[in-house]
Amino acid sequence: MAKVVKTVALIAVAVAIVVVAAPFAGAVAGLYGASAATVAAISSAVVGIGLSIGLGAIGTLFRKSATMSSSMADRLQTQIVPAAPRKIVFGRSAAGNDERFFEVWGKNKDSYARVVVAASHRIHAFKKFYIENDETWNGSLVAHSDGIASLRTVTEGRPGNGFAVGSGAYWKSTATFTGCAYYAIQYKLSDKAWPSGIPARNTMEIEGCPLYDPRLDSSRGGSGPHRIEDQSTWSFYSGTIEIGRNPANALLTYLIGYRINGKLAWGMGVPPSAINFDNFRKYANVCEERVQIATGGTTQRYTCDGIYSTSDTHESVIASITAAMGCTKLVDVAGTYSLIGGYDDTLGPKHAFDDGDIIGMGSWVPAGPLRETYNIVEGKFPDPDELFQVNSWGKIETAPAADGIPRSLTLDLGCVGRAETCQRIAKQFIAREQLTPGHFTATFGPKAFAVQIGDLLTLSHGVRSWNNKLFRVIEQQEVHDMFYQMTLREENPEVFAWDKDEAKPVPFNLRPPGYDASMKISIEGLRLSTITYQGVS
């Protein structure tokens, strides 16, 4: 049989060292000139060594190393940086603030004009402009009319929609930022209007990049006018639904990439043949499900409202967007991108495995080292109520590990605009850490060919007294023809018990009690009765 390679890569995640275990001892010992016992011993030893090296990395599958883009802070101050990277804005957020042109002009040099690039792509709309904390413009000037002569916006620069700025001697009507969104503002240099000078802190709130939604593409299994190769068909709204704030759509658009004049301006440029569109359709729907909020009513499960730049690595952008979807991960399975995790799918299809499918004993690690076990999750987010300044979203805390030492995981969510949503996502992480810490690694037989990374499976393993124990596949690699090494992580629907109701608190003692060999179980509920038999010699 020809070897079928099924390689699996996790994107933006540290992946454990691949452990190559020997195939089934009894079946292949003769092929290698060794006894079955010898092959089994080698297999067990190799798996054990690999886990001791790689467990920390395996355990990072559902953890996030998301960091905030420097653009989060840069956009709060207007800057003149000639080599500033291109900005990418998803959802409803503060735009980029890169000043690309300025001119002091007028007979008395009493006018100041500047052109500021908001994003390196078409945007849906400019919404509001703030100077310091004052709402100054929302389609027309509502404040500072004594210090501002005009503010004009362009959602996408292209030949024919330019206009002169300032004196017109330098920025002429033929000048445009092709493919970019920008605005031009003209100030009156008046001591009365600006006694301390023109403020540097300016915030432009926008509805950002129109996104590609595979649910709206009738040429790829959806229904609608979107086309992956035609950016003009992409949109921010579908009716009243803000598909431009959907993290699954944002990630898919980033994978596809955005082009200006046919050239890739940002994103990865992944070809459509390398994307699982059915999977992204499913996750787009998951993101738009409604969840209960503590004050009554509902909110969208997951949203993406953030800014990135071309100086951010692909890995950091992907990690940030997937972090907005809880414990979701982007994976590359045999050259095809798809998403796993992030919602309760434990009632869905599962593969069933038992002792007959396992080669050797495998290796079971019920939990990682205490030093890597956290009981506190905290972090920061861009707060819309504070004009997108980075603030703490709070803290989710449970009982510490057995050694009593509190340990924290920092979860900065750069494209989540609600503190309550951040906390709901953090509950998912801390529940997974404490309810499903175990990993099982073994070599499996041909049945594993049907399994993909992220799939659920049940495992009945007599040696460990498992009866249909639920796992999720987090690593897989073919080690010989139709023999696959897989790493499985425990799965539990309780991880998502707090996912649809933000008012439901995580219990302080979330971790199931450990086994205590000295514990005695009192016998209760027994009843004594007697039966007398007569005539028996």
Coordinates of C-alpha atoms in Angstrom, one line a residue:
M1 CA 0.0 0.0 0.0
A2 CA 1.3 3.4 -0.9
K3 CA 2.1 5.6 2.1
V4 CA -0.6 8.3 2.6
V5 CA 0.9 11.3 4.4
K6 CA -1.5 13.1 6.8
T7 CA 0.5 15.9 8.3
V8 CA -1.2 18.3 10.7
A9 CA 0.1 21.7 11.7
L10 CA -1.2 24.0 14.4
I11 CA -1.1 27.6 13.4
A12 CA 0.4 30.1 15.9
V13 CA 0.8 27.4 18.5
A14 CA 3.9 25.6 19.8
V15 CA 3.6 22.0 18.6
A16 CA 5.1 19.1 20.6
I17 CA 8.0 17.2 19.2
V18 CA 6.6 14.4 17.0
V19 CA 7.2 11.0 18.7
V20 CA 7.7 8.1 16.3
A21 CA 6.6 4.9 18.0
A22 CA 7.2 1.5 16.6
P23 CA 4.3 -0.2 14.9
F24 CA 2.3 -2.9 16.4
A25 CA 4.8 -5.3 18.0
G26 CA 3.2 -8.7 17.2
A27 CA 2.4 -7.7 13.6
V28 CA 5.7 -6.2 12.5
A29 CA 8.4 -7.6 14.8
G30 CA 9.6 -9.9 12.0
L31 CA 10.0 -7.0 9.6
Y32 CA 12.5 -5.4 11.9
G33 CA 14.3 -8.5 13.1
A34 CA 13.2 -8.1 16.7
S35 CA 10.9 -9.9 19.1
A36 CA 7.4 -8.6 19.7
A37 CA 8.4 -7.8 23.3
T38 CA 11.5 -5.8 22.2
V39 CA 9.5 -3.8 19.7
A40 CA 6.8 -3.1 22.3
A41 CA 9.4 -2.0 24.9
I42 CA 11.0 0.4 22.4
S43 CA 7.7 1.8 21.4
S44 CA 6.8 2.5 25.0
A45 CA 10.1 4.0 25.8
V46 CA 10.1 6.4 22.8
V47 CA 6.6 7.6 23.6
G48 CA 7.6 8.2 27.2
I49 CA 10.7 10.2 26.2
G50 CA 8.7 12.3 23.7
L51 CA 6.1 13.2 26.2
S52 CA 8.7 14.3 28.8
I53 CA 10.1 16.7 26.2
G54 CA 7.0 17.9 24.6
L55 CA 4.2 17.9 27.1
G56 CA 4.4 21.6 27.7
A57 CA 4.0 22.3 24.0
I58 CA 1.1 19.8 23.6
G59 CA -0.7 21.5 26.5
T60 CA -0.7 24.8 24.7
L61 CA -3.3 23.7 22.1
F62 CA -6.1 25.6 23.8
R63 CA -4.0 28.3 25.4
K64 CA -3.4 31.6 23.8
S65 CA -0.2 33.5 23.5
A66 CA -2.1 36.4 21.9
T67 CA -0.4 39.7 22.2
M68 CA -1.7 43.2 21.4
S69 CA -0.6 44.8 18.2
S70 CA 1.4 48.0 18.7
S71 CA -1.2 49.6 16.4
M72 CA -3.6 49.5 19.4
A73 CA -1.6 52.2 21.1
D74 CA -0.3 54.0 18.1
R75 CA -3.7 54.9 16.8
L76 CA -4.5 57.0 19.9
Q77 CA -2.0 59.7 18.8
T78 CA -1.7 61.3 15.4
Q79 CA 1.8 60.5 14.2
I80 CA 4.1 61.4 11.3
V81 CA 6.0 58.3 10.6
P82 CA 7.1 58.0 6.9
A83 CA 7.7 54.3 7.1
A84 CA 4.6 53.4 9.2
P85 CA 3.2 50.0 8.2
R86 CA -0.2 49.5 6.6
K87 CA -3.1 49.3 8.9
I88 CA -5.9 46.7 8.9
V89 CA -9.1 47.4 10.8
F90 CA -11.8 44.7 11.4
G91 CA -15.2 45.5 12.9
R92 CA -16.1 48.7 14.7
S93 CA -13.0 50.2 16.1
A94 CA -10.7 53.2 16.2
A95 CA -8.9 53.6 12.8
G96 CA -5.2 54.1 12.1
N97 CA -3.8 57.5 12.7
D98 CA -0.9 57.9 10.3
E99 CA -0.5 61.4 9.1
R100 CA 0.8 61.3 5.5
F101 CA 0.6 64.9 4.5
F102 CA 0.5 68.3 6.3
E103 CA 0.8 71.9 5.3
V104 CA 0.7 75.2 7.0
W105 CA -0.8 77.7 4.6
G106 CA -2.8 80.9 4.2
K107 CA -1.9 84.5 3.9
N108 CA -1.1 84.7 7.6
K109 CA -0.1 81.0 7.9
D110 CA -3.2 80.6 10.0
S111 CA -4.4 77.3 8.4
Y112 CA -3.1 73.8 9.0
A113 CA -4.2 70.9 6.8
R114 CA -3.4 67.2 7.3
V115 CA -4.3 63.9 5.5
V116 CA -4.6 60.9 7.8
V117 CA -4.7 57.3 6.6
A118 CA -7.3 55.3 8.5
A119 CA -6.8 51.9 6.9
S120 CA -5.1 50.2 3.9
H121 CA -8.3 48.9 2.4
R122 CA -11.8 50.0 1.7
I123 CA -13.9 50.6 4.8
H124 CA -17.7 50.6 5.3
A125 CA -18.0 53.9 7.0
F126 CA -16.5 56.7 9.0
K127 CA -18.7 57.1 12.1
K128 CA -17.3 59.6 14.7
F129 CA -14.2 61.7 15.2
Y130 CA -13.0 62.8 18.6
I131 CA -10.5 65.4 19.7
E132 CA -9.4 64.4 23.1
N133 CA -12.6 63.2 24.7
D134 CA -14.9 65.5 22.7
E135 CA -17.1 64.1 20.0
T136 CA -16.3 66.6 17.2
W137 CA -17.7 65.1 14.0
N138 CA -20.4 62.4 13.2
G139 CA -21.0 63.1 9.5
S140 CA -20.9 66.9 10.2
L141 CA -19.1 69.1 12.7
V142 CA -20.8 69.1 16.1
A143 CA -18.0 70.7 18.1
H144 CA -14.8 72.9 17.7
S145 CA -16.3 74.7 14.7
D146 CA -14.2 77.7 15.8
G147 CA -11.0 75.6 15.3
I148 CA -11.9 73.3 12.4
A149 CA -12.8 74.6 8.9
S150 CA -13.6 71.2 7.3
L151 CA -13.3 67.4 7.7
R152 CA -13.7 65.2 4.5
T153 CA -13.6 61.5 4.4
V154 CA -12.8 58.9 1.7
T155 CA -13.8 55.2 2.3
E156 CA -11.6 54.1 -0.6
G157 CA -9.2 56.2 -2.6
R158 CA -9.3 55.7 -6.3
P159 CA -8.6 57.7 -9.5
G160 CA -11.4 60.3 -9.9
N161 CA -12.5 60.8 -6.3
G162 CA -9.5 62.9 -5.1
F163 CA -9.7 66.5 -4.0
A164 CA -7.2 69.3 -3.2
V165 CA -6.1 69.7 0.3
G166 CA -4.6 72.9 1.9
S167 CA -3.4 75.4 -0.6
G168 CA -3.7 72.8 -3.4
A169 CA -0.2 73.5 -4.5
Y170 CA 1.1 70.2 -3.2
W171 CA -1.9 67.9 -2.5
K172 CA -3.8 68.3 -5.7
S173 CA -7.1 66.9 -6.8
T174 CA -5.3 64.2 -8.7
A175 CA -3.7 62.9 -5.4
T176 CA -5.4 59.8 -3.8
F177 CA -4.4 57.0 -1.6
T178 CA -5.4 54.3 -4.0
G179 CA -7.2 51.5 -2.3
C180 CA -6.9 53.1 1.2
A181 CA -9.4 54.9 3.5
Y182 CA -8.4 58.3 4.6
Y183 CA -9.6 61.7 5.8
A184 CA -8.5 65.3 5.4
I185 CA -9.0 67.8 8.1
Q186 CA -8.3 71.6 8.0
Y187 CA -7.7 73.4 11.2
K188 CA -7.9 77.1 12.0
L189 CA -4.7 78.1 13.8
S190 CA -6.3 80.2 16.5
D191 CA -5.1 80.8 20.0
K192 CA -8.7 81.1 21.2
A193 CA -9.7 77.8 19.6
W194 CA -6.4 75.9 20.5
P195 CA -4.8 77.7 23.4
S196 CA -2.4 74.8 24.0
G197 CA -2.0 74.0 20.3
I198 CA -3.8 71.4 18.2
P199 CA -4.3 68.3 20.4
A200 CA -2.3 65.2 19.3
R201 CA -5.0 62.8 20.6
N202 CA -7.5 62.3 17.8
T203 CA -9.7 59.2 17.5
M204 CA -11.6 58.3 14.3
E205 CA -14.2 55.5 14.9
I206 CA -15.0 53.5 11.8
E207 CA -16.8 50.4 10.5
G208 CA -13.8 48.7 9.0
C209 CA -13.0 46.3 6.2
P210 CA -15.9 44.7 4.3
L211 CA -15.3 40.9 4.7
Y212 CA -15.8 37.9 2.5
D213 CA -18.5 35.6 3.9
P214 CA -18.6 32.1 2.3
R215 CA -22.3 31.8 3.5
L216 CA -23.1 34.5 0.9
D217 CA -21.2 33.0 -2.0
S218 CA -23.4 30.9 -4.2
S219 CA -20.4 29.7 -6.2
R220 CA -18.9 28.0 -3.1
G221 CA -21.9 26.4 -1.5
G222 CA -23.5 29.5 0.0
S223 CA -26.3 31.7 -1.3
G224 CA -25.6 35.3 -2.4
P225 CA -23.4 37.6 -4.4
H226 CA -20.1 37.4 -2.6
R227 CA -17.2 36.2 -4.7
I228 CA -13.8 35.4 -3.3
E229 CA -11.9 36.9 -6.2
D230 CA -14.0 40.1 -6.3
Q231 CA -13.5 42.4 -3.3
S232 CA -16.2 44.8 -4.5
T233 CA -18.7 42.1 -3.5
W234 CA -17.5 41.8 0.1
S235 CA -19.6 43.6 2.7
F236 CA -19.8 44.8 6.3
Y237 CA -23.6 44.1 6.6
S238 CA -25.9 41.4 5.4
G239 CA -29.3 43.0 6.1
T240 CA -29.0 44.0 9.7
I241 CA -26.3 41.4 10.6
E242 CA -22.8 42.9 11.0
I243 CA -20.9 40.2 9.2
G244 CA -17.9 42.6 9.2
R245 CA -17.6 42.0 13.0
N246 CA -17.6 38.2 12.7
P247 CA -14.2 36.8 13.7
A248 CA -14.5 33.7 11.5
N249 CA -15.0 36.0 8.5
A250 CA -12.2 38.3 9.6
L251 CA -9.8 35.4 9.9
L252 CA -10.9 34.0 6.5
T253 CA -10.4 37.4 4.8
Y254 CA -6.9 37.6 6.4
L255 CA -6.1 34.2 5.0
I256 CA -7.3 35.1 1.6
G257 CA -5.6 38.5 1.7
Y258 CA -6.5 42.0 0.4
R259 CA -5.3 43.3 -2.9
I260 CA -4.8 46.8 -4.2
N261 CA -4.3 47.1 -8.0
G262 CA -4.1 43.3 -8.1
K263 CA -1.1 43.2 -5.6
L264 CA -1.4 41.6 -2.2
A265 CA -1.4 44.5 0.3
W266 CA -1.8 42.5 3.5
G267 CA -2.9 39.0 4.6
M268 CA -1.5 35.7 3.6
G269 CA -2.7 35.1 0.1
V270 CA -3.8 31.6 0.7
P271 CA -5.4 30.0 -2.4
P272 CA -9.1 29.0 -2.1
S273 CA -8.1 25.3 -2.7
A274 CA -6.3 25.4 0.7
I275 CA -9.4 26.5 2.7
N276 CA -12.2 24.4 4.2
F277 CA -15.2 26.7 3.4
D278 CA -17.8 24.4 5.0
N279 CA -15.8 24.7 8.2
F280 CA -15.7 28.5 8.1
R281 CA -19.4 28.7 7.3
K282 CA -20.1 26.7 10.4
Y283 CA -17.9 28.9 12.6
A284 CA -19.4 32.1 11.1
N285 CA -22.8 30.8 12.4
V286 CA -21.3 29.9 15.8
C287 CA -19.9 33.4 16.2
E288 CA -23.3 35.0 15.5
E289 CA -25.2 32.8 18.0
R290 CA -26.8 34.8 20.8
V291 CA -25.9 34.5 24.5
Q292 CA -27.5 35.8 27.6
I293 CA -26.0 38.8 29.3
A294 CA -26.1 39.5 33.0
T295 CA -28.3 42.6 32.7
G296 CA -30.9 40.9 30.5
G297 CA -31.1 40.6 26.8
T298 CA -28.6 38.9 24.5
T299 CA -25.4 39.7 22.7
Q300 CA -23.5 38.0 19.8
R301 CA -21.3 35.1 21.0
Y302 CA -18.1 36.3 19.4
T303 CA -17.1 39.6 17.7
C304 CA -13.9 41.0 16.2
D305 CA -13.2 44.7 16.6
G306 CA -9.5 45.5 16.3
I307 CA -6.6 46.9 14.4
Y308 CA -3.5 45.2 13.0
S309 CA -0.6 46.2 10.8
T310 CA 1.7 44.7 8.2
S311 CA 4.4 44.7 10.8
D312 CA 2.5 42.2 12.9
T313 CA 3.4 38.5 12.1
H314 CA 0.8 36.3 10.6
E315 CA 1.0 34.1 13.7
S316 CA 0.3 37.0 16.0
V317 CA -2.7 38.2 14.0
I318 CA -4.1 34.7 13.8
A319 CA -3.6 34.1 17.5
S320 CA -5.4 37.4 18.3
I321 CA -8.4 36.7 16.1
T322 CA -8.8 33.1 17.2
A323 CA -8.6 34.3 20.8
A324 CA -11.7 36.3 20.2
M325 CA -13.4 33.0 19.5
G326 CA -12.6 31.4 22.9
C327 CA -10.4 28.3 22.7
T328 CA -10.8 28.0 18.9
K329 CA -7.7 27.2 17.0
L330 CA -6.7 27.4 13.3
V331 CA -5.2 24.2 12.0
D332 CA -3.7 23.1 8.7
V333 CA -4.8 19.6 8.0
A334 CA -3.0 18.0 5.0
G335 CA -2.7 21.5 3.5
T336 CA -6.2 22.7 4.2
Y337 CA -7.0 25.4 6.7
S338 CA -9.9 24.9 9.1
L339 CA -11.0 25.8 12.7
I340 CA -11.5 23.6 15.7
G341 CA -12.8 24.2 19.3
G342 CA -14.5 27.2 20.7
Y343 CA -18.0 25.8 21.2
D344 CA -19.6 22.6 22.6
D345 CA -19.7 20.0 19.8
T346 CA -19.6 17.0 22.2
L347 CA -23.0 15.8 21.1
G348 CA -21.8 15.6 17.5
P349 CA -20.2 12.7 15.6
K350 CA -17.4 10.7 17.3
H351 CA -15.0 8.0 16.3
A352 CA -15.0 4.9 18.5
F353 CA -11.7 3.3 19.5
D354 CA -10.9 0.4 21.8
D355 CA -7.9 -1.7 22.9
G356 CA -7.8 -3.4 19.5
D357 CA -6.9 -0.1 17.8
I358 CA -4.0 0.8 20.1
I359 CA -0.4 -0.4 19.4
G360 CA 1.3 -1.0 22.7
M361 CA 0.3 0.7 25.9
G362 CA 0.6 4.3 25.0
S363 CA 1.4 7.0 27.5
W364 CA -1.2 8.8 29.8
V365 CA -0.3 12.1 31.5
P366 CA -3.3 13.0 33.7
A367 CA -2.1 16.6 34.2
G368 CA 0.8 18.8 33.5
P369 CA 3.3 20.0 36.1
L370 CA 2.0 22.3 38.8
R371 CA 4.2 25.2 37.7
E372 CA 2.2 25.3 34.4
T373 CA -1.2 24.9 36.0
Y374 CA -3.0 28.3 36.3
N375 CA -6.0 29.2 38.3
I376 CA -6.3 32.9 37.4
V377 CA -7.0 34.4 34.0
E378 CA -6.6 38.2 33.6
G379 CA -5.7 40.6 30.8
K380 CA -6.5 43.8 28.9
F381 CA -8.8 44.9 26.0
P382 CA -9.4 48.1 24.0
D383 CA -12.3 49.7 25.9
P384 CA -14.8 51.5 23.5
D385 CA -16.2 53.4 26.5
E386 CA -12.7 54.9 27.0
L387 CA -12.2 55.7 23.3
F388 CA -10.4 52.4 22.8
Q389 CA -7.7 52.9 25.4
V390 CA -6.4 49.6 26.7
N391 CA -7.9 48.7 30.1
S392 CA -8.2 45.6 32.3
W393 CA -11.2 43.5 31.5
G394 CA -11.1 42.0 35.1
K395 CA -10.2 38.6 36.5
I396 CA -11.5 35.1 36.6
E397 CA -10.2 33.1 39.5
T398 CA -10.7 29.6 40.9
A399 CA -9.0 27.6 43.7
P400 CA -5.2 27.2 43.3
A401 CA -3.5 23.9 42.7
A402 CA -2.6 21.4 45.4
D403 CA 0.5 23.4 46.4
G404 CA -1.7 26.4 47.2
I405 CA 0.3 28.8 44.9
P406 CA -1.8 31.1 42.7
R407 CA -0.7 31.2 39.1
S408 CA -2.0 33.5 36.3
L409 CA -2.5 33.2 32.6
T410 CA -2.4 36.6 30.8
L411 CA -5.1 36.7 28.1
D412 CA -5.0 40.0 26.3
L413 CA -7.9 40.2 23.8
G414 CA -7.0 43.0 21.4
C415 CA -10.1 42.6 19.2
V416 CA -12.8 42.1 21.8
G417 CA -14.7 45.2 22.7
R418 CA -16.8 44.0 25.8
A419 CA -15.3 43.3 29.2
E420 CA -18.1 40.8 29.8
T421 CA -17.2 38.9 26.6
C422 CA -13.6 38.8 27.7
Q423 CA -14.6 37.3 31.0
R424 CA -16.9 34.7 29.3
I425 CA -13.9 33.6 27.1
A426 CA -11.7 33.4 30.1
K427 CA -14.2 31.1 31.8
Q428 CA -13.8 28.7 28.9
F429 CA -10.0 28.7 29.3
I430 CA -9.9 28.2 33.0
A431 CA -12.6 25.5 32.8
R432 CA -10.5 23.6 30.2
E433 CA -7.4 24.0 32.2
Q434 CA -9.0 22.4 35.3
L435 CA -11.5 19.9 33.8
T436 CA -9.6 18.5 30.9
P437 CA -5.9 18.5 31.7
G438 CA -5.1 14.9 30.6
H439 CA -3.2 13.8 27.5
F440 CA -2.9 10.4 26.0
T441 CA -0.4 9.6 23.3
A442 CA -0.2 6.2 21.4
T443 CA 0.2 4.7 18.0
F444 CA -3.1 3.6 16.5
G445 CA -4.0 1.2 13.7
P446 CA -5.6 1.9 10.3
K447 CA -8.9 3.1 11.8
A448 CA -7.1 6.3 12.6
F449 CA -6.9 7.1 8.9
A450 CA -10.5 8.4 9.1
V451 CA -9.6 10.8 12.0
Q452 CA -8.7 14.4 11.5
I453 CA -7.1 16.9 13.9
G454 CA -9.9 18.4 16.1
D455 CA -12.2 15.3 15.8
L456 CA -13.8 13.9 18.8
L457 CA -13.4 10.2 19.7
T458 CA -14.3 7.8 22.5
L459 CA -11.7 5.4 23.8
S460 CA -12.4 2.2 25.7
H461 CA -9.1 1.0 27.3
G462 CA -9.3 -1.9 29.7
V463 CA -5.9 -1.4 31.2
R464 CA -6.9 2.1 32.4
S465 CA -10.5 1.2 33.1
W466 CA -11.7 3.7 30.4
N467 CA -15.2 3.1 29.0
N468 CA -15.9 5.4 26.1
K469 CA -13.8 8.1 27.6
L470 CA -14.2 11.3 25.5
F471 CA -11.1 12.8 23.8
R472 CA -10.3 15.4 21.1
V473 CA -7.4 14.7 18.7
I474 CA -4.8 17.5 19.0
E475 CA -1.9 15.9 17.1
Q476 CA -1.7 13.3 14.4
Q477 CA 1.1 11.9 12.1
E478 CA 1.5 8.8 10.1
V479 CA 4.5 6.9 11.3
H480 CA 4.3 3.9 9.0
D481 CA 1.8 2.7 6.3
M482 CA -1.6 3.1 8.0
F483 CA -0.2 3.4 11.5
Y484 CA -0.7 6.8 13.1
Q485 CA 0.6 8.4 16.3
M486 CA -2.0 10.6 17.8
T487 CA -2.1 12.8 20.9
L488 CA -5.5 13.1 22.5
R489 CA -6.7 15.6 25.1
E490 CA -9.6 15.0 27.4
E491 CA -12.8 16.7 26.4
N492 CA -15.8 17.6 28.6
P493 CA -18.9 19.6 27.8
E494 CA -18.7 21.3 31.1
V495 CA -15.9 23.4 29.6
F496 CA -18.7 25.4 27.9
A497 CA -21.2 25.3 30.8
W498 CA -20.7 29.1 31.2
D499 CA -20.7 29.9 27.5
K500 CA -24.3 30.9 26.9
D501 CA -25.1 32.8 30.1
E502 CA -22.7 35.5 31.3
A503 CA -24.4 35.8 34.6
K504 CA -23.5 32.2 35.6
P505 CA -20.3 32.4 37.7
V506 CA -17.5 29.8 37.6
P507 CA -17.4 28.0 41.0
F508 CA -14.3 28.6 43.1
N509 CA -13.7 24.9 43.5
L510 CA -14.0 24.0 39.8
R511 CA -11.4 21.3 39.7
P512 CA -12.7 17.8 40.3
P513 CA -11.3 16.3 43.6
G514 CA -8.2 14.2 43.1
Y515 CA -7.9 10.5 44.2
D516 CA -7.1 10.1 47.9
A517 CA -5.8 6.6 48.6
S518 CA -6.4 7.1 52.4
M519 CA -10.1 8.0 51.9
K520 CA -12.6 5.6 53.5
I521 CA -16.1 5.3 52.1
S522 CA -18.7 4.8 54.8
I523 CA -21.2 2.0 54.0
E524 CA -24.7 3.3 54.2
G525 CA -28.2 2.1 53.4
L526 CA -27.7 -1.6 54.2
R527 CA -30.6 -3.6 55.8
L528 CA -30.2 -6.9 57.7
S529 CA -32.7 -9.7 57.1
T530 CA -32.8 -13.4 57.9
I531 CA -34.3 -16.4 56.2
T532 CA -34.9 -19.7 58.0
Y533 CA -35.0 -23.0 56.1
Q534 CA -36.6 -26.0 57.8
G535 CA -36.1 -29.7 57.1
V536 CA -32.6 -29.3 55.9
S537 CA -30.2 -31.9 57.4

